[in-house]
Amino acid sequence: MIKAVFFDLDGTLIDDVEARKRAQFAVAKFMTERYGVRLHKAAELIAKIEEEMDMARRYRREDRWRALFERLGFIYDGEIGGLLTKIYFAELMEAMRPFKDARVLLSYLRGRVRLGIITDTDGEPGLKRERIKRSGLPLDLFDIVVVAGEDTADTKPSASPFSFAMAKLGLGPWQAVYVGDKAYADVPGAREAGMYTVIVHRGAHSEPKSPEQRPDLMLGSLAQLQFVLRWPERALR
């Protein structure tokens, strides 16, 4: 019997695609005004570095800004790097919104199962929790929030954040489902921890590239999960 559903945050519960573009553009605008680089060149480079670092699970903002400075041919300035982090996250927090299907599903799950969030760090201690507070999600519904890389030593796709969350709630893996949107990050660790795995198809990163990235179930929207949980023995494994 499924007793808990854990969710990824960005791309699963929170629509952050346009918000990240706005955050990247805000940083690019600063770099243009400060260093005279072309706006669109800076914006494209920031987006490329973000994708590379995300895939490599490297979340420290200093690493990203250092890479940006180096590729633009400038000497990295740590003080400016700190300012870029503030600019980026101020814009991101202002623009991010919960997906509509997330609101529908969470409303349905209220009181039926225990709920949790398992998400990776933003690279600065406490920053991800601040984003969660300002996300617009009904946080009173969640029994636990695990920020991997802060609450645990390892980030996803390690199994440790998933095992940590289940242990905190006193659950066995057969009682838990993990729902994410990125097959490479969200499936391997949850599967290794013994959870059922569900991917909501939000884009190219939702497609599995190897057998260990293949979820137990692929859905077109979060709202569909309520029907899965009514008859889990038919849908999950």
PDB file of N, CA and C in Angstrom, residues 139-193:
ATOM      1  N   LEU A 139       2.670  24.761   1.655  1.00  0.00           N
ATOM      2  CA  LEU A 139       3.715  24.026   2.365  1.00  0.00           C
ATOM      3  C   LEU A 139       3.199  23.262   3.578  1.00  0.00           C
ATOM      4  N   ASP A 140       2.030  23.638   4.090  1.00  0.00           N
ATOM      5  CA  ASP A 140       1.476  22.924   5.236  1.00  0.00           C
ATOM      6  C   ASP A 140       1.088  21.492   4.882  1.00  0.00           C
ATOM      7  N   LEU A 141       1.027  21.175   3.590  1.00  0.00           N
ATOM      8  CA  LEU A 141       0.676  19.818   3.169  1.00  0.00           C
ATOM      9  C   LEU A 141       1.840  18.845   3.309  1.00  0.00           C
ATOM     10  N   PHE A 142       3.061  19.361   3.354  1.00  0.00           N
ATOM     11  CA  PHE A 142       4.234  18.493   3.288  1.00  0.00           C
ATOM     12  C   PHE A 142       4.722  18.093   4.676  1.00  0.00           C
ATOM     13  N   ASP A 143       4.940  16.789   4.826  1.00  0.00           N
ATOM     14  CA  ASP A 143       5.430  16.249   6.092  1.00  0.00           C
ATOM     15  C   ASP A 143       6.941  16.400   6.228  1.00  0.00           C
ATOM     16  N   ILE A 144       7.636  16.486   5.105  1.00  0.00           N
ATOM     17  CA  ILE A 144       9.091  16.580   5.150  1.00  0.00           C
ATOM     18  C   ILE A 144       9.606  17.245   3.881  1.00  0.00           C
ATOM     19  N   VAL A 145      10.666  18.021   4.032  1.00  0.00           N
ATOM     20  CA  VAL A 145      11.398  18.593   2.899  1.00  0.00           C
ATOM     21  C   VAL A 145      12.861  18.220   3.079  1.00  0.00           C
ATOM     22  N   VAL A 146      13.421  17.536   2.104  1.00  0.00           N
ATOM     23  CA  VAL A 146      14.829  17.144   2.132  1.00  0.00           C
ATOM     24  C   VAL A 146      15.563  17.895   1.031  1.00  0.00           C
ATOM     25  N   VAL A 147      16.568  18.671   1.423  1.00  0.00           N
ATOM     26  CA  VAL A 147      17.419  19.357   0.454  1.00  0.00           C
ATOM     27  C   VAL A 147      18.711  18.555   0.346  1.00  0.00           C
ATOM     28  N   ALA A 148      18.814  17.780  -0.718  1.00  0.00           N
ATOM     29  CA  ALA A 148      19.990  16.933  -0.919  1.00  0.00           C
ATOM     30  C   ALA A 148      21.219  17.804  -1.152  1.00  0.00           C
ATOM     31  N   GLY A 149      22.308  17.442  -0.506  1.00  0.00           N
ATOM     32  CA  GLY A 149      23.507  18.263  -0.562  1.00  0.00           C
ATOM     33  C   GLY A 149      23.621  19.182   0.638  1.00  0.00           C
ATOM     34  N   GLU A 150      22.531  19.281   1.411  1.00  0.00           N
ATOM     35  CA  GLU A 150      22.539  20.030   2.671  1.00  0.00           C
ATOM     36  C   GLU A 150      22.081  19.128   3.818  1.00  0.00           C
ATOM     37  N   ASP A 151      20.909  18.503   3.659  1.00  0.00           N
ATOM     38  CA  ASP A 151      20.443  17.548   4.667  1.00  0.00           C
ATOM     39  C   ASP A 151      21.183  16.220   4.546  1.00  0.00           C
ATOM     40  N   THR A 152      21.680  15.936   3.362  1.00  0.00           N
ATOM     41  CA  THR A 152      22.498  14.741   3.120  1.00  0.00           C
ATOM     42  C   THR A 152      23.781  15.181   2.427  1.00  0.00           C
ATOM     43  N   ALA A 153      24.802  14.357   2.531  1.00  0.00           N
ATOM     44  CA  ALA A 153      26.087  14.716   1.922  1.00  0.00           C
ATOM     45  C   ALA A 153      26.002  14.726   0.401  1.00  0.00           C
ATOM     46  N   ASP A 154      25.230  13.792  -0.148  1.00  0.00           N
ATOM     47  CA  ASP A 154      25.163  13.636  -1.601  1.00  0.00           C
ATOM     48  C   ASP A 154      23.876  14.216  -2.172  1.00  0.00           C
ATOM     49  N   THR A 155      23.960  14.681  -3.404  1.00  0.00           N
ATOM     50  CA  THR A 155      22.781  15.121  -4.135  1.00  0.00           C
ATOM     51  C   THR A 155      22.241  13.955  -4.961  1.00  0.00           C
ATOM     52  N   LYS A 156      21.098  14.163  -5.593  1.00  0.00           N
ATOM     53  CA  LYS A 156      20.620  13.187  -6.556  1.00  0.00           C
ATOM     54  C   LYS A 156      21.629  13.106  -7.708  1.00  0.00           C
ATOM     55  N   PRO A 157      21.812  11.956  -8.341  1.00  0.00           N
ATOM     56  CA  PRO A 157      21.002  10.746  -8.264  1.00  0.00           C
ATOM     57  C   PRO A 157      21.430   9.725  -7.212  1.00  0.00           C
ATOM     58  N   SER A 158      22.191  10.116  -6.195  1.00  0.00           N
ATOM     59  CA  SER A 158      22.509   9.199  -5.104  1.00  0.00           C
ATOM     60  C   SER A 158      21.225   8.715  -4.432  1.00  0.00           C
ATOM     61  N   ALA A 159      21.273   7.515  -3.880  1.00  0.00           N
ATOM     62  CA  ALA A 159      20.108   6.976  -3.171  1.00  0.00           C
ATOM     63  C   ALA A 159      19.941   7.591  -1.786  1.00  0.00           C
ATOM     64  N   SER A 160      20.986   8.239  -1.262  1.00  0.00           N
ATOM     65  CA  SER A 160      20.949   8.680   0.138  1.00  0.00           C
ATOM     66  C   SER A 160      19.840   9.680   0.462  1.00  0.00           C
ATOM     67  N   PRO A 161      19.535  10.672  -0.390  1.00  0.00           N
ATOM     68  CA  PRO A 161      18.428  11.580  -0.031  1.00  0.00           C
ATOM     69  C   PRO A 161      17.084  10.864   0.075  1.00  0.00           C
ATOM     70  N   PHE A 162      16.880   9.863  -0.767  1.00  0.00           N
ATOM     71  CA  PHE A 162      15.620   9.120  -0.768  1.00  0.00           C
ATOM     72  C   PHE A 162      15.514   8.228   0.467  1.00  0.00           C
ATOM     73  N   SER A 163      16.604   7.540   0.785  1.00  0.00           N
ATOM     74  CA  SER A 163      16.619   6.697   1.981  1.00  0.00           C
ATOM     75  C   SER A 163      16.453   7.537   3.240  1.00  0.00           C
ATOM     76  N   PHE A 164      17.081   8.706   3.252  1.00  0.00           N
ATOM     77  CA  PHE A 164      16.984   9.623   4.386  1.00  0.00           C
ATOM     78  C   PHE A 164      15.535  10.046   4.614  1.00  0.00           C
ATOM     79  N   ALA A 165      14.841  10.414   3.542  1.00  0.00           N
ATOM     80  CA  ALA A 165      13.449  10.867   3.656  1.00  0.00           C
ATOM     81  C   ALA A 165      12.548   9.757   4.180  1.00  0.00           C
ATOM     82  N   MET A 166      12.714   8.554   3.656  1.00  0.00           N
ATOM     83  CA  MET A 166      11.876   7.440   4.109  1.00  0.00           C
ATOM     84  C   MET A 166      12.142   7.102   5.568  1.00  0.00           C
ATOM     85  N   ALA A 167      13.411   7.131   5.961  1.00  0.00           N
ATOM     86  CA  ALA A 167      13.751   6.831   7.354  1.00  0.00           C
ATOM     87  C   ALA A 167      13.133   7.855   8.298  1.00  0.00           C
ATOM     88  N   LYS A 168      13.136   9.116   7.897  1.00  0.00           N
ATOM     89  CA  LYS A 168      12.570  10.170   8.730  1.00  0.00           C
ATOM     90  C   LYS A 168      11.073   9.967   8.967  1.00  0.00           C
ATOM     91  N   LEU A 169      10.386   9.403   7.970  1.00  0.00           N
ATOM     92  CA  LEU A 169       8.945   9.178   8.096  1.00  0.00           C
ATOM     93  C   LEU A 169       8.615   7.751   8.524  1.00  0.00           C
ATOM     94  N   GLY A 170       9.642   6.934   8.752  1.00  0.00           N
ATOM     95  CA  GLY A 170       9.414   5.571   9.208  1.00  0.00           C
ATOM     96  C   GLY A 170       8.748   4.687   8.173  1.00  0.00           C
ATOM     97  N   LEU A 171       9.137   4.858   6.920  1.00  0.00           N
ATOM     98  CA  LEU A 171       8.511   4.129   5.822  1.00  0.00           C
ATOM     99  C   LEU A 171       9.461   3.116   5.201  1.00  0.00           C
ATOM    100  N   GLY A 172       8.886   2.042   4.668  1.00  0.00           N
ATOM    101  CA  GLY A 172       9.633   1.128   3.829  1.00  0.00           C
ATOM    102  C   GLY A 172       9.534   1.589   2.391  1.00  0.00           C
ATOM    103  N   PRO A 173      10.511   1.246   1.549  1.00  0.00           N
ATOM    104  CA  PRO A 173      10.500   1.729   0.159  1.00  0.00           C
ATOM    105  C   PRO A 173       9.288   1.274  -0.639  1.00  0.00           C
ATOM    106  N   TRP A 174       8.716   0.124  -0.299  1.00  0.00           N
ATOM    107  CA  TRP A 174       7.535  -0.355  -1.017  1.00  0.00           C
ATOM    108  C   TRP A 174       6.299   0.500  -0.727  1.00  0.00           C
ATOM    109  N   GLN A 175       6.418   1.383   0.251  1.00  0.00           N
ATOM    110  CA  GLN A 175       5.293   2.245   0.628  1.00  0.00           C
ATOM    111  C   GLN A 175       5.400   3.646   0.025  1.00  0.00           C
ATOM    112  N   ALA A 176       6.426   3.878  -0.798  1.00  0.00           N
ATOM    113  CA  ALA A 176       6.698   5.241  -1.255  1.00  0.00           C
ATOM    114  C   ALA A 176       6.843   5.335  -2.768  1.00  0.00           C
ATOM    115  N   VAL A 177       6.386   6.466  -3.298  1.00  0.00           N
ATOM    116  CA  VAL A 177       6.527   6.804  -4.715  1.00  0.00           C
ATOM    117  C   VAL A 177       7.325   8.098  -4.811  1.00  0.00           C
ATOM    118  N   TYR A 178       8.246   8.146  -5.765  1.00  0.00           N
ATOM    119  CA  TYR A 178       8.949   9.400  -6.033  1.00  0.00           C
ATOM    120  C   TYR A 178       8.572   9.890  -7.416  1.00  0.00           C
ATOM    121  N   VAL A 179       8.211  11.164  -7.500  1.00  0.00           N
ATOM    122  CA  VAL A 179       7.752  11.765  -8.749  1.00  0.00           C
ATOM    123  C   VAL A 179       8.713  12.880  -9.152  1.00  0.00           C
ATOM    124  N   GLY A 180       9.263  12.782 -10.354  1.00  0.00           N
ATOM    125  CA  GLY A 180      10.172  13.804 -10.853  1.00  0.00           C
ATOM    126  C   GLY A 180       9.905  14.103 -12.311  1.00  0.00           C
ATOM    127  N   ASP A 181      10.775  14.913 -12.906  1.00  0.00           N
ATOM    128  CA  ASP A 181      10.617  15.246 -14.324  1.00  0.00           C
ATOM    129  C   ASP A 181      11.873  14.971 -15.135  1.00  0.00           C
ATOM    130  N   LYS A 182      12.994  14.688 -14.470  1.00  0.00           N
ATOM    131  CA  LYS A 182      14.255  14.455 -15.171  1.00  0.00           C
ATOM    132  C   LYS A 182      14.708  13.023 -14.915  1.00  0.00           C
ATOM    133  N   ALA A 183      14.666  12.212 -15.958  1.00  0.00           N
ATOM    134  CA  ALA A 183      14.976  10.792 -15.801  1.00  0.00           C
ATOM    135  C   ALA A 183      16.390  10.569 -15.276  1.00  0.00           C
ATOM    136  N   TYR A 184      17.353  11.353 -15.738  1.00  0.00           N
ATOM    137  CA  TYR A 184      18.748  11.130 -15.349  1.00  0.00           C
ATOM    138  C   TYR A 184      19.004  11.464 -13.883  1.00  0.00           C
ATOM    139  N   ALA A 185      18.217  12.372 -13.317  1.00  0.00           N
ATOM    140  CA  ALA A 185      18.429  12.797 -11.933  1.00  0.00           C
ATOM    141  C   ALA A 185      17.468  12.143 -10.957  1.00  0.00           C
ATOM    142  N   ASP A 186      16.241  11.894 -11.389  1.00  0.00           N
ATOM    143  CA  ASP A 186      15.182  11.511 -10.457  1.00  0.00           C
ATOM    144  C   ASP A 186      14.927  10.013 -10.342  1.00  0.00           C
ATOM    145  N   VAL A 187      15.327   9.245 -11.343  1.00  0.00           N
ATOM    146  CA  VAL A 187      15.002   7.819 -11.310  1.00  0.00           C
ATOM    147  C   VAL A 187      16.072   6.953 -10.640  1.00  0.00           C
ATOM    148  N   PRO A 188      17.364   7.061 -11.013  1.00  0.00           N
ATOM    149  CA  PRO A 188      18.343   6.085 -10.513  1.00  0.00           C
ATOM    150  C   PRO A 188      18.421   5.979  -8.994  1.00  0.00           C
ATOM    151  N   GLY A 189      18.499   7.112  -8.292  1.00  0.00           N
ATOM    152  CA  GLY A 189      18.628   7.074  -6.838  1.00  0.00           C
ATOM    153  C   GLY A 189      17.377   6.568  -6.153  1.00  0.00           C
ATOM    154  N   ALA A 190      16.213   7.011  -6.627  1.00  0.00           N
ATOM    155  CA  ALA A 190      14.951   6.551  -6.039  1.00  0.00           C
ATOM    156  C   ALA A 190      14.779   5.054  -6.256  1.00  0.00           C
ATOM    157  N   ARG A 191      15.137   4.601  -7.446  1.00  0.00           N
ATOM    158  CA  ARG A 191      15.037   3.167  -7.735  1.00  0.00           C
ATOM    159  C   ARG A 191      15.996   2.373  -6.859  1.00  0.00           C
ATOM    160  N   GLU A 192      17.231   2.863  -6.710  1.00  0.00           N
ATOM    161  CA  GLU A 192      18.211   2.167  -5.867  1.00  0.00           C
ATOM    162  C   GLU A 192      17.738   2.093  -4.420  1.00  0.00           C
ATOM    163  N   ALA A 193      17.036   3.137  -3.975  1.00  0.00           N
ATOM    164  CA  ALA A 193      16.507   3.153  -2.609  1.00  0.00           C
ATOM    165  C   ALA A 193      15.281   2.258  -2.461  1.00  0.00           C
TER     166      ALA A 193
END
